[in-house]
Amino acid sequence: MGLKILVVFCFFNGFAFSQTLDQYRQNISLAASNKDVCKSMLLLLEKKNLNAINRAYLGTYQTIWANHVFGPIAKWNTFSTGKKNIEQAVLMDADAVEIRALRYAVQKNAPKFLGYYSSLSADKAYILKRKHTLADLGLLQLVKSLNL
């Protein structure tokens, strides 16, 4: 009986994580132009346990949020916080293709004057080398959207 409950719990817990991850992935492209989507993703992520993947998405949405805030200091602070979260996620799990893809996307799209582009080549090479091993369709779609 106890084992059945554990199996059901693990299934639904994994299913909920998968749904949330799909939500993070799908809303990335909308967040740059839609302030409400970006804010709702930030609020959702701020309530989560910040494992490496969640921290990477939090940082990504924070860098996007910098487009929606007013004033250069607020934009800089918001972007810097996001950058720190992305880099922390990479330190937590440098082998995760998804985290490297998120960092690549942010660095590729960040204005050069912000100076956040030092890992572009390394991340691109890492992603391309492991792209063929990806089984998660949502992650594969995210990687394809990078146009590597």
mmCIF file of C-alpha atoms in Angstrom:
data_model
loop_
_atom_site.group_PDB
_atom_site.id
_atom_site.type_symbol
_atom_site.label_atom_id
_atom_site.label_comp_id
_atom_site.label_asym_id
_atom_site.label_seq_id
_atom_site.Cartn_x
_atom_site.Cartn_y
_atom_site.Cartn_z
ATOM 1 C CA MET A 1 0.000 0.000 0.000
ATOM 2 C CA GLY A 2 2.729 2.476 1.003
ATOM 3 C CA LEU A 3 4.732 1.705 -2.139
ATOM 4 C CA LYS A 4 1.685 2.388 -4.351
ATOM 5 C CA ILE A 5 1.177 5.774 -2.728
ATOM 6 C CA LEU A 6 4.854 6.602 -3.201
ATOM 7 C CA VAL A 7 4.730 5.618 -6.885
ATOM 8 C CA VAL A 8 1.584 7.697 -7.473
ATOM 9 C CA PHE A 9 3.099 10.671 -5.626
ATOM 10 C CA CYS A 10 6.312 10.467 -7.662
ATOM 11 C CA PHE A 11 4.328 10.237 -10.902
ATOM 12 C CA PHE A 12 2.189 13.274 -10.150
ATOM 13 C CA ASN A 13 5.115 15.223 -8.729
ATOM 14 C CA GLY A 14 7.117 14.544 -11.906
ATOM 15 C CA PHE A 15 4.091 15.385 -14.037
ATOM 16 C CA ALA A 16 3.601 18.709 -12.238
ATOM 17 C CA PHE A 17 7.301 19.537 -12.632
ATOM 18 C CA SER A 18 7.099 18.704 -16.325
ATOM 19 C CA GLN A 19 4.037 20.915 -16.807
ATOM 20 C CA THR A 20 5.714 23.809 -15.014
ATOM 21 C CA LEU A 21 8.906 23.374 -17.028
ATOM 22 C CA ASP A 22 6.870 23.399 -20.236
ATOM 23 C CA GLN A 23 5.202 26.600 -19.026
ATOM 24 C CA TYR A 24 8.596 28.221 -18.397
ATOM 25 C CA ARG A 25 9.778 27.192 -21.855
ATOM 26 C CA GLN A 26 6.664 28.303 -23.716
ATOM 27 C CA ASN A 27 6.487 31.717 -22.076
ATOM 28 C CA ILE A 28 10.099 32.754 -22.698
ATOM 29 C CA SER A 29 9.356 34.038 -26.183
ATOM 30 C CA LEU A 30 6.244 35.875 -24.974
ATOM 31 C CA ALA A 31 7.901 37.476 -21.941
ATOM 32 C CA ALA A 32 10.008 39.965 -23.896
ATOM 33 C CA SER A 33 6.963 41.660 -25.365
ATOM 34 C CA ASN A 34 4.385 40.869 -22.685
ATOM 35 C CA LYS A 35 5.054 42.423 -19.283
ATOM 36 C CA ASP A 36 2.217 40.470 -17.619
ATOM 37 C CA VAL A 37 3.542 37.104 -18.797
ATOM 38 C CA CYS A 38 7.038 37.983 -17.628
ATOM 39 C CA LYS A 39 5.802 39.123 -14.224
ATOM 40 C CA SER A 40 3.634 36.031 -13.729
ATOM 41 C CA MET A 41 6.595 33.772 -14.504
ATOM 42 C CA LEU A 42 8.753 35.692 -12.041
ATOM 43 C CA LEU A 43 6.111 35.380 -9.322
ATOM 44 C CA LEU A 44 5.766 31.657 -9.997
ATOM 45 C CA LEU A 45 9.520 31.060 -9.939
ATOM 46 C CA GLU A 46 10.101 33.141 -6.811
ATOM 47 C CA LYS A 47 7.845 30.706 -4.922
ATOM 48 C CA LYS A 48 9.734 27.633 -6.126
ATOM 49 C CA ASN A 49 12.556 25.685 -4.595
ATOM 50 C CA LEU A 50 15.513 27.056 -6.509
ATOM 51 C CA ASN A 51 17.183 23.972 -7.880
ATOM 52 C CA ALA A 52 19.559 24.620 -10.780
ATOM 53 C CA ILE A 53 16.886 24.601 -13.523
ATOM 54 C CA ASN A 54 14.477 26.837 -11.620
ATOM 55 C CA ARG A 55 17.302 29.257 -10.788
ATOM 56 C CA ALA A 56 18.304 29.413 -14.461
ATOM 57 C CA TYR A 57 14.735 30.208 -15.501
ATOM 58 C CA LEU A 58 14.399 32.769 -12.707
ATOM 59 C CA GLY A 59 17.579 34.465 -13.915
ATOM 60 C CA THR A 60 16.421 34.352 -17.520
ATOM 61 C CA TYR A 61 13.072 35.937 -16.695
ATOM 62 C CA GLN A 62 14.826 38.545 -14.527
ATOM 63 C CA THR A 63 17.040 39.562 -17.444
ATOM 64 C CA ILE A 64 13.933 39.817 -19.613
ATOM 65 C CA TRP A 65 12.167 41.814 -16.885
ATOM 66 C CA ALA A 66 14.907 44.432 -17.218
ATOM 67 C CA ASN A 67 13.211 45.407 -20.499
ATOM 68 C CA HIS A 68 9.992 46.178 -18.636
ATOM 69 C CA VAL A 69 11.300 48.254 -15.724
ATOM 70 C CA PHE A 70 11.805 51.990 -15.941
ATOM 71 C CA GLY A 71 15.109 53.785 -15.521
ATOM 72 C CA PRO A 72 18.687 52.762 -16.263
ATOM 73 C CA ILE A 73 19.583 51.915 -12.656
ATOM 74 C CA ALA A 74 16.542 49.683 -12.213
ATOM 75 C CA LYS A 75 17.263 48.012 -15.567
ATOM 76 C CA TRP A 76 20.913 47.419 -14.639
ATOM 77 C CA ASN A 77 20.071 46.052 -11.183
ATOM 78 C CA THR A 78 17.387 43.734 -12.547
ATOM 79 C CA PHE A 79 19.633 42.458 -15.334
ATOM 80 C CA SER A 80 22.552 41.968 -12.915
ATOM 81 C CA THR A 81 20.394 39.946 -10.520
ATOM 82 C CA GLY A 82 19.259 37.731 -13.395
ATOM 83 C CA LYS A 83 22.801 37.290 -14.630
ATOM 84 C CA LYS A 84 23.935 36.229 -11.142
ATOM 85 C CA ASN A 85 21.135 33.668 -10.922
ATOM 86 C CA ILE A 86 22.013 32.219 -14.326
ATOM 87 C CA GLU A 87 25.686 31.957 -13.422
ATOM 88 C CA GLN A 88 24.787 30.364 -10.072
ATOM 89 C CA ALA A 89 22.648 27.805 -11.925
ATOM 90 C CA VAL A 90 25.575 26.969 -14.202
ATOM 91 C CA LEU A 91 27.774 26.446 -11.135
ATOM 92 C CA MET A 92 25.117 24.183 -9.631
ATOM 93 C CA ASP A 93 24.820 22.032 -12.768
ATOM 94 C CA ALA A 94 27.231 22.897 -15.568
ATOM 95 C CA ASP A 95 26.316 19.725 -17.463
ATOM 96 C CA ALA A 96 22.648 20.662 -17.940
ATOM 97 C CA VAL A 97 22.050 21.491 -21.595
ATOM 98 C CA GLU A 98 18.932 23.480 -20.684
ATOM 99 C CA ILE A 99 20.833 25.778 -18.349
ATOM 100 C CA ARG A 100 23.551 26.330 -20.926
ATOM 101 C CA ALA A 101 20.873 27.000 -23.578
ATOM 102 C CA LEU A 102 19.227 29.616 -21.371
ATOM 103 C CA ARG A 103 22.538 31.335 -20.706
ATOM 104 C CA TYR A 104 23.323 31.245 -24.432
ATOM 105 C CA ALA A 105 19.939 32.804 -25.291
ATOM 106 C CA VAL A 106 20.375 35.603 -22.761
ATOM 107 C CA GLN A 107 23.945 36.354 -23.818
ATOM 108 C CA LYS A 108 23.028 36.250 -27.506
ATOM 109 C CA ASN A 109 20.208 38.758 -26.995
ATOM 110 C CA ALA A 110 21.779 41.020 -24.360
ATOM 111 C CA PRO A 111 23.137 44.349 -25.589
ATOM 112 C CA LYS A 112 26.911 44.087 -25.985
ATOM 113 C CA PHE A 113 27.552 47.119 -23.762
ATOM 114 C CA LEU A 114 26.343 45.037 -20.789
ATOM 115 C CA GLY A 115 29.391 42.843 -21.250
ATOM 116 C CA TYR A 116 27.515 39.560 -20.824
ATOM 117 C CA TYR A 117 28.704 37.492 -23.761
ATOM 118 C CA SER A 118 31.851 35.667 -22.616
ATOM 119 C CA SER A 119 30.320 32.169 -22.690
ATOM 120 C CA LEU A 120 28.598 32.337 -26.080
ATOM 121 C CA SER A 121 31.112 30.208 -27.984
ATOM 122 C CA ALA A 122 31.564 27.632 -25.237
ATOM 123 C CA ASP A 123 27.818 27.259 -24.665
ATOM 124 C CA LYS A 124 27.108 26.978 -28.382
ATOM 125 C CA ALA A 125 29.733 24.236 -28.777
ATOM 126 C CA TYR A 126 28.440 22.414 -25.674
ATOM 127 C CA ILE A 127 24.833 22.523 -26.872
ATOM 128 C CA LEU A 128 25.675 21.425 -30.419
ATOM 129 C CA LYS A 129 27.757 18.513 -29.115
ATOM 130 C CA ARG A 130 24.874 17.227 -26.944
ATOM 131 C CA LYS A 131 21.880 18.236 -29.053
ATOM 132 C CA HIS A 132 21.527 14.778 -30.623
ATOM 133 C CA THR A 133 21.214 13.133 -27.180
ATOM 134 C CA LEU A 134 18.196 15.157 -26.054
ATOM 135 C CA ALA A 135 15.072 13.072 -25.474
ATOM 136 C CA ASP A 136 12.883 15.809 -23.954
ATOM 137 C CA LEU A 137 10.848 17.301 -26.804
ATOM 138 C CA GLY A 138 10.308 20.588 -24.969
ATOM 139 C CA LEU A 139 14.030 21.003 -24.421
ATOM 140 C CA LEU A 140 14.761 20.010 -28.022
ATOM 141 C CA GLN A 141 12.321 22.669 -29.217
ATOM 142 C CA LEU A 142 13.995 25.255 -26.969
ATOM 143 C CA VAL A 143 17.398 24.357 -28.400
ATOM 144 C CA LYS A 144 16.071 24.507 -31.967
ATOM 145 C CA SER A 145 14.685 27.990 -31.288
ATOM 146 C CA LEU A 146 18.242 29.196 -30.632
ATOM 147 C CA ASN A 147 19.086 28.797 -34.333
ATOM 148 C CA LEU A 148 22.578 27.521 -33.601
#
